[in-house]
Amino acid sequence: MESLGKMISVLRHRGPDGFGFYRDKSAGLAHARLSIIDLEGGRQPIHNEDKSVWITFNGEIFNYKELRECLEKKGHAFYTKSDTEVIVHLYEDHGVECLRRLNGQFSLAIHDAKQDTLFIARDRVGIRPLFYARAGGSLLFASEIKALFTDSRVRREIDIYGLDQIFTFWMTVPPRTAFQGVFELPAGHYMTAAKGRLAIEKYWDPDFLQDAAPRQEAEYAEELRELLIDSTRLQLRADVPVGAYLSGGLDSSIITALIRKFTGTPLRTFSIAFEDTKYDESSFQEQMVKHLDTDHSGIRCSYADIGRIFPEVIRHTEKPLVRTAPAPLHMLSKLVRDSGYKVVLTGEGADEVLAGYDIFKEVKIREFLAKYPDSRFRPLILKKLYPYLDNSPVKSLPYAEAFFNAGTNGYPAMYRSHVPRWSTTAKIKPFFSDALKEALRSYRGTDELTSFLAADFCRYDSLSRAQYIEIRTLLSGYLLSSQGDRVAMAHSVEGRYPFLDHRVMEFCCKLPPAMRMKALTEKYILKESMRDLLPASVVKRTKQPYMSPDSKSFFCENPPDYVQEILSESSLRKSGYFNPEVVSLLAKKCSRNQVLGFKDNMAIVGIISTLLLHDIFIDNFTSTDNIAIKRTMEDGRYAAKV
Amino acid sequence: MRLKFEIRNFITENFLYGRKDNDFSDDVSFLEKGIIDSTGVLELVSFVEGTYGIFVEDEELVPDNFDSINKLSAFISKKKGNGNNHAQTYARQ
């Protein structure tokens, strides 16, 4: 019990409303509760009728009311009003197949005491995290890695192959993490543990195969609208008030408008503004606030703010970052919590499932250029890309052509869409120390990526292939984790994502590619289906992805104290990941405040975040929290105060 | 010679960070050698404009002017030789 207590106590930010435990001869479960549904009765772990099946669960099952109705008809007796109890009974009836019936975002563990088995699972796209490690003869699992590290048998060491992957793909390819011997259960997968054996299976993957006859455009638009109305309605289910993030872009504006128009819920919205106008979208946010008449509040973020909170952000992301973008979202979740809210809906996911990013436009443009490589006029279309970037790779056409036509740069051809991004990110690796370079000399992260992705994704058309890669890499490994769950849960806030309702995702993936991107109009069918809900200026607006200042956050007028120390020669030599001389030249360049390209911005963020990760989890990890656990029931249940 | 020396210094310090592959001739293509890419070239433009008081027009932003030490030094010399450049620069500021 002491071990369970230590593990859960470092996760109290995820669930500050109470701790619960279950323990029998072969398994122990712990839970930190963020009470959102069934505030009085939903304490976990929760059991079935004869107390032989126990669950600990993080997340939400949005269709729990419908599932409960069916289960009650079948004779199941419920003792709470929670969504969690629904899973227990569904598991009794359907075993691992229960996952296919769940509409939700979750990580869960079910212990069947009679069968002496453990079943752990994660939602389809990886909204809620789940990590595991082996320690002696035990399997340890938790929502965050720091809980595993409270067990002294789990080694704390950076995984150099994980570093190589992050400095290419922005994420580690599951099950690998940034730490050796610590693994991530991939999105859409479950694990069973029985008689000392572990087995991991996939139960869901985005499927872009076009296997239905095309329909009229209006039908697609209507169906998408109905699905989004329903997913938003379901995701508003909570026994606490629900707010929304409003970035000023199309997707969050749509979600906010749907809440406003199709539900009676009073609406509270939250947003980020930046002192640096290059990143600021507040004029569009104000426009939507006025249009929808919401009760709005926001934060205004400076360079120094980002630098100041960055170590705390890394403590939550538990992996190096190549962008500072999670930091303002960490600040925003604090505002949400301080405003008395625990749940926010956001527009995350629309860009991936409906082809919103410029990386998808690149795919079409490169194909267009390749048809007539000698054309003098075709390259002009490159100017359509990245209009929001100051330091854009398309500012000069001859250079843009060289950039986008660089071939596959040694990457397998099926990754062509992502080669410019990965090649640019990989330019961080020359900053590695000689020893690290030598250790990684023959390592190729794409081999692991290829075995992780579905074998048949190569059969998709080029746009769908790029979207599939994006969903399986950046969405689950970065946007939903470092920029999503981890920085929201840092302040006990739960993000909900109507675009990632699996019915919406499955519908969008099966849309003809031209419905997702028509010519170079991104998210075409979404705009058509929601046009009447939004001001024309928001619908027509050129997409500006959410970004925040990088290098300047560490080299501004009031730089954070730790930067100089962490980039010192002695600190760099001690950790051994980077070459001190080269890093020193980069730091000098950053401090001159001159124009910086992507690679230098990514390099300095990557280096600082890796060194912070090392400092927090390798050199100075502490888990001294002790909580007083009391036995509350004879059936194996225990509890403790937060 | 001084001009080429200054350009080489800037390239070495800002793109190669003193790495071992800084031993390249004045004719080597920055793009082919992977020294400067399409975003890096904007850093180079900023250096050229700030250091030599010239203004680079969009249409001048081509590899013929920026893709080697020799090409860049010839471009700067040509621009500096054009008396209108300073006036243009200030007029645009």
XYZ file of C-alpha atoms in Angstrom:
735
model
C 0.000 0.000 0.000
C 2.860 2.346 0.701
C 4.065 1.958 -2.873
C 0.578 2.713 -4.251
C 0.372 5.735 -1.950
C 3.651 7.108 -3.248
C 2.643 6.558 -6.847
C -0.695 8.314 -6.552
C 0.518 11.167 -4.387
C 2.696 12.557 -7.215
C -0.368 12.549 -9.469
C -2.528 14.647 -7.166
C -2.605 17.479 -9.743
C -4.636 15.119 -11.993
C -7.170 14.412 -9.274
C -7.233 16.735 -6.272
C -10.688 15.622 -5.076
C -9.661 12.464 -3.194
C -7.582 9.290 -3.320
C -8.973 5.752 -3.451
C -7.257 2.352 -3.423
C -7.973 -1.321 -3.916
C -5.593 -4.111 -2.922
C -5.764 -7.891 -3.009
C -3.136 -10.616 -3.104
C -2.096 -10.063 -6.727
C -2.990 -6.503 -7.744
C -3.259 -3.001 -6.401
C -5.131 -0.086 -7.948
C -4.989 3.579 -6.989
C -6.970 6.556 -8.157
C -6.744 10.341 -7.807
C -10.173 11.741 -8.401
C -11.154 14.773 -10.438
C -14.885 14.675 -9.792
C -16.879 15.652 -12.851
C -19.705 13.095 -13.091
C -21.538 11.748 -10.012
C -19.754 14.076 -7.615
C -20.947 12.229 -4.488
C -20.963 8.588 -5.507
C -18.269 8.186 -8.167
C -15.343 7.373 -5.904
C -12.931 4.816 -7.398
C -11.836 2.061 -7.651
C -15.302 0.812 -8.590
C -16.425 -2.821 -8.668
C -19.043 -5.085 -10.249
C -21.931 -6.771 -8.413
C -19.907 -9.512 -6.695
C -16.792 -7.370 -6.248
C -14.667 -9.643 -8.408
C -13.952 -7.012 -11.107
C -12.345 -3.685 -10.119
C -11.549 -0.634 -12.203
C -9.463 2.514 -11.943
C -10.266 4.923 -14.722
C -9.117 8.325 -15.961
C -11.272 10.177 -18.463
C -14.848 10.246 -19.626
C -17.268 7.891 -21.328
C -19.604 10.298 -23.100
C -22.242 7.718 -24.092
C -22.463 6.266 -20.580
C -26.159 7.012 -20.183
C -27.097 5.020 -23.288
C -24.754 2.174 -22.317
C -26.150 2.078 -18.799
C -29.695 1.783 -20.078
C -28.743 -1.289 -22.148
C -26.803 -2.846 -19.271
C -29.655 -2.344 -16.809
C -32.016 -4.033 -19.248
C -29.648 -6.986 -19.237
C -29.935 -7.164 -15.463
C -26.824 -5.359 -14.218
C -27.209 -3.610 -10.878
C -25.492 -0.236 -10.476
C -24.451 1.269 -7.148
C -23.243 4.670 -8.514
C -24.381 7.130 -11.180
C -20.885 7.312 -12.677
C -19.652 6.574 -16.191
C -16.905 4.431 -14.641
C -19.281 1.738 -13.395
C -20.648 1.318 -16.919
C -17.228 0.103 -18.105
C -17.054 -2.579 -15.403
C -20.347 -4.159 -16.480
C -19.598 -3.742 -20.155
C -16.312 -5.563 -19.579
C -18.132 -8.367 -17.780
C -20.365 -8.846 -20.821
C -17.946 -8.252 -23.681
C -14.416 -8.605 -22.353
C -11.833 -6.575 -24.299
C -14.421 -5.949 -27.013
C -16.092 -3.488 -24.626
C -13.678 -0.851 -25.951
C -15.439 -0.709 -29.314
C -18.665 0.392 -27.586
C -17.110 3.235 -25.647
C -17.381 6.771 -26.968
C -14.853 8.566 -24.874
C -11.372 9.595 -23.883
C -9.809 7.320 -21.360
C -7.074 5.273 -19.869
C -8.263 2.449 -17.651
C -7.168 -0.628 -15.744
C -9.506 -3.497 -14.872
C -8.478 -6.237 -12.481
C -10.462 -9.471 -12.564
C -9.751 -11.042 -9.200
C -11.388 -14.386 -10.074
C -9.420 -14.837 -13.297
C -6.380 -13.091 -11.823
C -5.949 -10.932 -14.932
C -5.274 -7.294 -15.627
C -6.627 -5.385 -18.607
C -5.361 -1.882 -19.340
C -6.454 0.232 -22.276
C -6.236 3.638 -23.848
C -8.681 5.618 -25.991
C -8.545 5.559 -29.773
C -6.362 8.638 -30.406
C -4.450 8.867 -27.146
C -6.197 11.752 -25.394
C -5.470 10.281 -21.947
C -1.951 8.993 -21.201
C -0.889 5.573 -19.926
C 2.645 4.384 -19.157
C 4.067 1.173 -17.799
C 7.313 -0.390 -16.649
C 8.439 -3.726 -15.306
C 10.031 -3.759 -11.891
C 11.242 -7.095 -10.558
C 8.340 -9.440 -11.176
C 5.769 -6.633 -11.095
C 4.045 -4.623 -13.776
C 3.647 -0.989 -12.796
C 1.372 1.365 -14.733
C 0.254 4.967 -14.312
C -1.049 8.051 -16.090
C 2.307 9.774 -15.786
C 5.884 8.534 -15.743
C 6.734 10.315 -12.489
C 4.448 7.880 -10.648
C 6.530 4.948 -11.941
C 9.700 6.678 -10.785
C 8.482 6.672 -7.191
C 9.347 2.954 -7.211
C 13.098 2.796 -6.708
C 13.286 -0.355 -8.837
C 12.430 1.688 -11.950
C 15.637 3.064 -13.416
C 15.688 6.768 -14.256
C 17.704 7.203 -17.420
C 17.123 9.182 -20.628
C 16.561 6.957 -23.659
C 18.956 8.216 -26.339
C 16.883 6.613 -29.110
C 13.886 8.473 -27.717
C 15.898 11.704 -28.009
C 16.742 10.877 -31.615
C 13.041 10.329 -32.357
C 11.907 13.555 -30.666
C 14.523 15.471 -32.616
C 12.999 14.120 -35.814
C 9.279 13.444 -35.303
C 8.653 15.792 -32.303
C 7.501 12.693 -30.364
C 8.680 9.241 -29.395
C 7.259 6.329 -31.344
C 5.229 4.244 -28.881
C 5.928 2.197 -26.899
C 9.226 4.080 -26.576
C 9.330 7.129 -24.302
C 12.042 9.622 -23.406
C 13.094 7.242 -20.593
C 14.761 3.863 -20.926
C 12.638 0.960 -19.725
C 9.501 3.096 -19.412
C 6.875 2.450 -22.072
C 3.743 4.110 -23.378
C 0.677 2.080 -24.267
C -0.060 3.312 -27.811
C -3.347 5.059 -28.600
C -6.063 2.629 -29.711
C -4.338 -0.310 -27.982
C -4.946 -2.450 -24.936
C -2.769 -4.750 -22.857
C -3.694 -7.943 -21.064
C -1.589 -9.389 -18.296
C -2.228 -12.943 -17.169
C 0.018 -15.536 -15.577
C 3.073 -13.301 -15.953
C 2.526 -12.772 -19.675
C 1.842 -9.418 -21.320
C 0.107 -9.065 -24.668
C -0.598 -5.792 -26.481
C -3.246 -5.526 -29.201
C -4.522 -2.750 -31.430
C -8.292 -2.221 -31.464
C -8.602 0.972 -33.535
C -6.734 2.814 -36.255
C -7.789 5.649 -38.585
C -8.993 4.084 -41.842
C -8.800 6.263 -44.964
C -9.580 3.551 -47.532
C -12.212 4.876 -49.949
C -14.651 1.977 -50.106
C -18.033 3.683 -50.560
C -19.691 5.290 -53.565
C -19.291 9.077 -53.641
C -22.286 11.115 -52.491
C -23.493 14.665 -53.060
C -21.468 17.389 -51.371
C -24.539 18.667 -49.523
C -25.082 15.233 -47.970
C -21.539 15.153 -46.620
C -21.929 18.669 -45.213
C -25.219 17.798 -43.537
C -23.926 14.581 -42.009
C -20.786 16.257 -40.682
C -22.884 19.001 -39.117
C -25.187 16.477 -37.432
C -22.249 14.464 -36.128
C -20.537 17.541 -34.710
C -23.722 18.755 -33.066
C -24.124 15.348 -31.438
C -20.502 14.992 -30.353
C -20.578 18.490 -28.833
C -23.864 17.680 -27.069
C -22.421 14.454 -25.631
C -19.195 16.113 -24.576
C -21.080 18.724 -22.597
C -22.254 15.965 -20.239
C -20.913 16.799 -16.786
C -22.114 17.572 -13.295
C -19.889 20.651 -13.237
C -19.935 23.713 -15.537
C -18.114 23.296 -18.867
C -16.130 26.063 -20.601
C -14.436 26.367 -23.988
C -11.071 27.478 -25.374
C -11.441 30.148 -28.027
C -8.283 30.631 -30.100
C -9.832 32.852 -32.741
C -9.384 30.176 -35.393
C -12.061 28.258 -37.264
C -12.177 25.065 -35.194
C -12.585 26.442 -31.682
C -15.008 29.044 -33.086
C -17.142 26.222 -34.504
C -17.198 24.301 -31.229
C -18.051 27.460 -29.301
C -20.785 28.343 -31.784
C -22.256 24.824 -31.545
C -22.367 24.987 -27.764
C -24.057 28.367 -28.005
C -26.583 27.536 -30.684
C -27.575 23.974 -29.975
C -27.403 23.728 -26.217
C -28.839 25.801 -23.429
C -25.524 25.833 -21.607
C -24.316 29.240 -20.392
C -20.960 29.793 -21.997
C -17.653 30.744 -20.464
C -14.668 31.042 -22.835
C -10.906 31.340 -22.318
C -8.080 32.410 -24.600
C -4.399 33.269 -24.937
C -3.099 36.604 -26.208
C 0.563 37.380 -26.820
C 2.516 40.565 -26.211
C 4.410 39.745 -29.415
C 1.839 40.663 -32.078
C 3.301 38.084 -34.486
C 1.599 35.343 -32.468
C -1.424 37.262 -31.238
C -4.936 36.386 -32.434
C -6.900 38.455 -29.933
C -8.720 40.551 -32.556
C -10.328 37.361 -33.917
C -11.055 36.129 -30.399
C -12.820 39.419 -29.610
C -14.831 39.123 -32.798
C -16.113 35.667 -31.779
C -16.770 36.732 -28.180
C -18.925 39.559 -29.500
C -20.612 37.326 -32.064
C -21.503 34.632 -29.513
C -21.867 36.861 -26.476
C -19.764 34.663 -24.194
C -18.422 35.423 -20.740
C -14.767 35.628 -21.712
C -11.414 35.886 -19.992
C -7.849 35.419 -21.164
C -4.189 35.615 -20.336
C -1.625 37.886 -21.951
C 1.629 36.075 -22.405
C 5.084 37.689 -22.543
C 8.444 36.185 -23.500
C 9.478 36.197 -19.841
C 6.278 34.365 -18.788
C 7.083 31.449 -21.093
C 10.706 31.247 -19.974
C 9.720 31.423 -16.314
C 7.245 28.544 -16.351
C 9.110 26.344 -18.833
C 10.747 24.048 -16.200
C 7.321 23.379 -14.686
C 5.972 22.621 -18.162
C 8.738 20.054 -18.716
C 7.942 18.487 -15.341
C 4.498 17.808 -16.775
C 5.303 16.918 -20.405
C 7.981 14.431 -19.279
C 9.698 14.708 -22.644
C 11.859 17.244 -24.498
C 10.050 19.793 -26.672
C 11.096 21.556 -29.856
C 8.559 24.345 -29.394
C 7.477 26.376 -26.369
C 3.796 26.260 -27.413
C 2.702 24.069 -24.437
C 3.800 26.799 -21.982
C 1.034 29.363 -22.686
C -1.511 26.516 -22.543
C -0.154 25.632 -19.109
C -0.854 29.228 -18.080
C -4.308 29.096 -19.625
C -5.347 25.974 -17.715
C -4.435 27.792 -14.506
C -6.804 30.586 -15.452
C -9.533 28.004 -16.147
C -9.031 26.352 -12.775
C -8.819 29.671 -10.922
C -12.109 30.614 -12.578
C -13.772 27.571 -10.996
C -13.873 25.403 -14.116
C -12.615 21.808 -14.466
C -13.677 21.028 -18.041
C -13.089 22.816 -21.364
C -14.064 21.902 -24.910
C -11.553 22.752 -27.662
C -11.266 22.519 -31.452
C -8.247 20.190 -31.368
C -8.200 17.450 -34.000
C -10.023 19.216 -36.859
C -6.781 20.086 -38.657
C -5.688 16.451 -38.681
C -8.950 14.779 -39.685
C -10.035 17.477 -42.158
C -6.636 18.428 -43.628
C -6.169 21.878 -42.125
C -2.409 22.224 -42.029
C -0.087 23.617 -44.675
C 1.856 20.348 -44.580
C -1.162 18.845 -46.402
C -1.185 21.662 -48.956
C 2.489 20.972 -49.565
C 1.558 17.440 -50.628
C -0.768 18.717 -53.332
C 1.548 21.490 -54.430
C 4.528 19.196 -54.773
C 2.496 16.812 -56.912
C 1.349 19.753 -59.024
C 4.936 20.920 -59.529
C 6.228 17.446 -60.281
C 3.896 17.088 -63.280
C 5.746 19.839 -65.214
C 9.050 20.338 -63.434
C 10.295 22.873 -66.019
C 7.283 25.174 -65.758
C 8.247 28.736 -64.803
C 4.775 29.594 -63.545
C 3.791 26.564 -61.495
C 6.276 27.356 -58.675
C 4.347 30.597 -58.017
C 1.802 28.446 -56.206
C 4.374 27.885 -53.448
C 3.601 31.425 -52.336
C 0.288 30.068 -51.034
C 2.138 28.250 -48.269
C 2.944 29.583 -44.817
C 1.712 33.175 -45.327
C 1.686 33.607 -41.530
C 5.415 32.994 -41.087
C 7.894 35.872 -40.981
C 10.809 33.635 -41.721
C 8.970 31.570 -44.306
C 10.682 28.912 -46.405
C 8.755 30.213 -49.424
C 9.872 33.833 -49.296
C 12.223 33.138 -52.178
C 10.827 30.854 -54.864
C 14.142 29.333 -55.992
C 14.936 28.480 -52.374
C 11.411 27.206 -51.763
C 11.706 24.873 -54.747
C 14.994 23.604 -53.410
C 13.416 23.105 -49.972
C 10.315 21.239 -51.089
C 11.962 19.316 -53.897
C 14.874 18.101 -51.833
C 13.630 14.564 -52.470
C 13.183 12.182 -49.610
C 16.504 13.049 -47.988
C 17.186 9.434 -47.088
C 13.692 8.832 -45.629
C 11.497 6.078 -47.116
C 9.385 7.467 -49.987
C 6.085 6.883 -48.142
C 7.085 9.635 -45.693
C 7.610 12.231 -48.444
C 4.923 14.545 -46.986
C 6.766 14.830 -43.693
C 10.349 14.972 -44.964
C 10.678 18.796 -44.935
C 9.506 18.935 -41.296
C 11.552 15.971 -40.123
C 14.691 17.071 -41.994
C 14.464 20.554 -40.498
C 13.909 19.160 -36.999
C 16.770 16.685 -37.399
C 19.136 19.632 -37.761
C 19.136 19.726 -33.966
C 21.208 16.531 -33.953
C 24.516 18.152 -34.993
C 24.392 19.760 -31.519
C 24.658 16.296 -29.914
C 27.917 15.419 -28.195
C 30.396 13.252 -30.111
C 29.633 10.310 -27.811
C 25.896 10.562 -28.428
C 26.412 10.941 -32.183
C 28.558 7.824 -32.165
C 25.977 5.849 -30.168
C 23.244 6.869 -32.638
C 25.390 6.490 -35.776
C 23.520 3.541 -37.268
C 20.130 4.223 -35.655
C 17.135 4.968 -37.913
C 13.972 6.087 -36.117
C 11.878 5.516 -39.241
C 12.326 1.741 -38.845
C 10.395 1.881 -35.559
C 7.858 4.273 -37.041
C 7.221 1.949 -39.961
C 6.529 -1.018 -37.719
C 4.255 1.174 -35.560
C 2.059 2.411 -38.427
C -0.607 0.305 -40.149
C 0.874 -1.733 -42.966
C -1.767 -0.634 -45.451
C -1.405 3.130 -45.026
C 0.797 3.109 -48.151
C -2.323 2.242 -50.138
C -3.980 5.533 -49.260
C -3.935 8.505 -51.630
C -1.156 10.989 -50.869
C -3.330 13.425 -48.856
C -4.795 10.650 -46.698
C -1.359 9.143 -46.174
C -0.055 12.463 -44.872
C -3.094 12.824 -42.587
C -2.662 9.291 -41.272
C 0.983 9.953 -40.391
C 0.010 13.228 -38.739
C -2.731 11.610 -36.615
C -0.483 8.768 -35.510
C 2.548 10.946 -34.778
C 2.097 14.622 -33.993
C -1.526 14.495 -32.825
C -1.236 11.753 -30.231
C 2.450 12.174 -29.391
C 2.600 15.940 -29.076
C -0.624 17.937 -29.504
C -2.812 15.772 -27.277
C -0.072 15.098 -24.742
C 2.537 17.872 -24.349
C 0.172 20.548 -25.615
C -3.008 18.847 -24.383
C -3.600 16.535 -21.430
C -0.327 17.182 -19.640
C -0.512 20.977 -19.419
C -4.274 21.002 -18.771
C -4.052 18.332 -16.059
C -1.166 20.281 -14.503
C -4.001 22.394 -13.082
C -6.616 19.631 -12.848
C -8.406 20.681 -16.030
C -9.894 18.166 -18.436
C -9.818 19.001 -22.170
C -12.585 17.591 -24.375
C -12.402 17.385 -28.151
C -15.631 17.033 -30.184
C -13.667 16.668 -33.450
C -12.044 13.554 -31.977
C -15.311 11.761 -31.270
C -14.568 8.498 -33.079
C -17.750 8.815 -35.168
C -16.597 12.213 -36.448
C -13.092 10.907 -37.116
C -14.302 7.810 -38.928
C -16.655 9.898 -41.071
C -13.937 12.428 -41.969
C -11.332 9.793 -42.815
C -13.747 8.207 -45.292
C -14.615 11.500 -46.999
C -13.331 11.820 -50.562
C -10.015 13.711 -50.311
C -11.473 16.675 -52.246
C -14.079 17.150 -49.494
C -11.318 17.543 -46.967
C -9.178 19.820 -49.175
C -10.740 21.246 -52.319
C -8.008 22.679 -54.564
C -6.040 24.421 -51.785
C -9.016 25.202 -49.517
C -8.344 23.392 -46.263
C -11.227 21.840 -44.241
C -13.508 22.586 -47.193
C -16.539 20.535 -46.138
C -16.350 21.791 -42.565
C -16.497 25.392 -43.766
C -19.432 24.549 -46.008
C -21.331 22.811 -43.233
C -20.822 25.547 -40.624
C -20.799 28.699 -42.744
C -24.047 30.062 -41.260
C -22.803 29.803 -37.675
C -19.744 32.024 -37.991
C -18.822 35.539 -39.158
C -17.568 35.412 -42.780
C -14.216 36.840 -41.704
C -13.554 33.814 -39.483
C -14.522 31.343 -42.221
C -12.434 33.116 -44.871
C -9.481 33.802 -42.630
C -6.131 32.336 -43.636
C -5.293 29.641 -41.177
C -2.739 30.610 -38.551
C -1.607 27.647 -36.494
C -1.166 28.240 -32.787
C 2.463 29.135 -32.085
C 4.389 30.964 -29.388
C 7.784 32.693 -29.198
C 10.654 30.224 -28.870
C 14.247 31.477 -28.490
C 13.118 34.926 -27.314
C 11.447 33.345 -24.281
C 14.892 32.424 -22.960
C 16.906 35.336 -24.335
C 14.696 38.325 -23.609
C 15.120 41.419 -21.457
C 14.386 39.497 -18.255
C 15.629 35.991 -19.020
C 14.896 33.216 -16.536
C 17.719 32.582 -14.043
C 18.147 28.920 -14.905
C 19.087 29.422 -18.587
C 22.669 30.529 -17.997
C 23.250 27.776 -15.443
C 21.736 24.998 -17.503
C 23.648 26.017 -20.657
C 26.962 26.344 -18.790
C 29.852 24.237 -19.993
C 29.957 22.247 -16.741
C 26.253 21.440 -16.863
C 26.458 20.399 -20.523
C 29.521 18.230 -19.898
C 27.909 16.594 -16.877
C 24.747 15.502 -18.667
C 26.715 14.609 -21.796
C 23.961 14.949 -24.434
C 25.235 18.049 -26.225
C 28.520 19.534 -27.411
C 29.263 22.495 -25.082
C 31.277 24.497 -27.637
C 28.611 24.303 -30.300
C 25.776 25.021 -27.869
C 27.689 28.023 -26.595
C 27.837 29.473 -30.142
C 24.109 28.863 -30.579
C 23.363 30.559 -27.248
C 25.472 33.560 -28.296
C 23.569 33.753 -31.554
C 20.245 33.638 -29.703
C 21.334 36.329 -27.276
C 22.267 38.671 -30.163
C 18.537 38.768 -30.896
C 19.136 38.560 -34.660
C 16.875 36.865 -37.210
C 16.686 33.139 -36.343
C 15.555 30.327 -38.636
C 13.336 27.389 -37.595
C 16.215 25.098 -36.898
C 17.932 27.408 -34.437
C 14.664 28.121 -32.641
C 13.918 24.412 -32.415
C 17.476 23.608 -31.398
C 17.567 25.998 -28.459
C 14.160 24.841 -27.186
C 15.160 21.193 -27.682
C 18.454 21.635 -25.853
C 17.008 23.590 -22.915
C 14.079 21.178 -22.508
C 16.333 18.096 -22.610
C 18.600 19.597 -19.953
C 15.596 20.507 -17.793
C 14.217 16.984 -18.191
C 17.553 15.586 -17.042
C 17.694 17.978 -14.110
C 14.138 17.266 -12.942
C 13.917 13.493 -13.461
C 17.491 12.183 -13.408
C 19.499 14.433 -11.093
C 16.906 15.817 -8.713
C 13.844 13.568 -8.706
C 12.123 13.431 -5.345
C 9.020 11.633 -4.195
C 8.939 12.225 -0.504
C 5.203 12.702 -0.307
C 3.694 10.439 2.298
C -0.035 10.068 2.622
C -1.949 8.375 5.411
C -3.937 5.521 3.868
C -6.801 4.010 5.839
C -8.695 0.792 5.195
C -12.294 1.791 4.612
C -13.965 -1.493 3.668
C -13.290 -5.183 4.201
C -13.437 -5.810 0.444
C -9.956 -4.415 -0.236
C -10.814 -0.712 -0.435
C -8.684 1.974 1.145
C -8.801 5.772 1.043
C -6.626 8.763 1.813
C -7.067 12.512 1.961
C -5.329 14.639 -0.670
C 39.373 39.514 -49.586
C 38.102 41.163 -46.428
C 34.526 40.853 -47.641
C 34.896 37.112 -48.273
C 36.560 36.713 -44.891
C 33.622 38.461 -43.176
C 31.078 36.329 -45.018
C 32.949 33.134 -44.143
C 33.123 34.203 -40.516
C 29.390 34.855 -40.416
C 28.605 31.514 -42.053
C 30.938 29.609 -39.741
C 29.694 31.246 -36.596
C 25.989 31.265 -37.432
C 25.386 28.132 -39.459
C 28.254 25.774 -38.767
C 28.838 26.730 -35.145
C 32.553 26.110 -35.583
C 31.995 22.512 -36.689
C 34.640 20.546 -38.524
C 32.936 20.879 -41.912
C 33.839 24.586 -42.116
C 36.656 23.835 -44.512
C 34.913 24.590 -47.782
C 35.978 26.599 -50.796
C 34.577 29.986 -51.811
C 32.734 28.314 -54.690
C 30.920 25.631 -52.692
C 27.102 25.793 -52.956
C 25.559 26.487 -49.540
C 22.400 24.638 -50.596
C 24.147 21.551 -51.949
C 26.495 21.339 -48.995
C 23.485 21.710 -46.646
C 25.015 24.784 -45.015
C 22.060 27.099 -45.583
C 18.476 26.220 -46.381
C 15.511 28.324 -47.423
C 14.889 29.659 -43.918
C 18.591 30.158 -43.251
C 18.944 32.372 -46.309
C 16.767 34.978 -44.602
C 19.301 35.148 -41.777
C 21.940 35.757 -44.426
C 19.873 38.550 -45.993
C 19.442 40.161 -42.595
C 23.230 40.020 -42.079
C 23.966 41.493 -45.510
C 21.467 44.314 -45.114
C 22.528 45.132 -41.560
C 26.274 44.955 -42.139
C 26.645 46.497 -45.582
C 23.766 48.963 -45.650
C 22.180 47.566 -48.762
C 18.606 46.496 -49.437
C 17.884 43.129 -51.000
C 14.911 43.157 -53.367
C 12.669 40.078 -53.403
C 13.719 39.222 -56.941
C 17.372 39.340 -55.912
C 16.784 36.599 -53.336
C 18.055 33.827 -55.607
C 20.846 31.249 -55.369
C 22.782 33.140 -58.082
C 23.378 35.892 -55.529
C 23.465 33.984 -52.240
C 24.602 30.431 -52.787
C 28.377 30.653 -52.245
C 30.936 32.973 -50.736
C 32.045 34.099 -54.200
C 28.483 34.731 -55.400
C 27.523 36.635 -52.295
C 30.644 38.763 -52.249
C 30.116 39.636 -55.936
C 26.488 40.541 -55.198
C 27.410 42.763 -52.256
C 30.168 44.483 -54.237
C 27.782 45.134 -57.114
C 25.114 46.520 -54.806
C 27.568 48.690 -52.918
C 28.840 50.023 -56.212
C 25.336 51.204 -57.023
C 25.025 54.670 -55.447
C 21.254 54.402 -55.152
C 21.346 51.577 -52.699
C 21.767 53.556 -49.531
C 19.104 56.001 -50.591
C 16.799 53.052 -51.364
C 17.493 51.468 -48.008
C 16.685 54.583 -46.051
C 13.671 55.407 -48.155
C 12.203 52.027 -47.276
C 12.826 52.267 -43.538
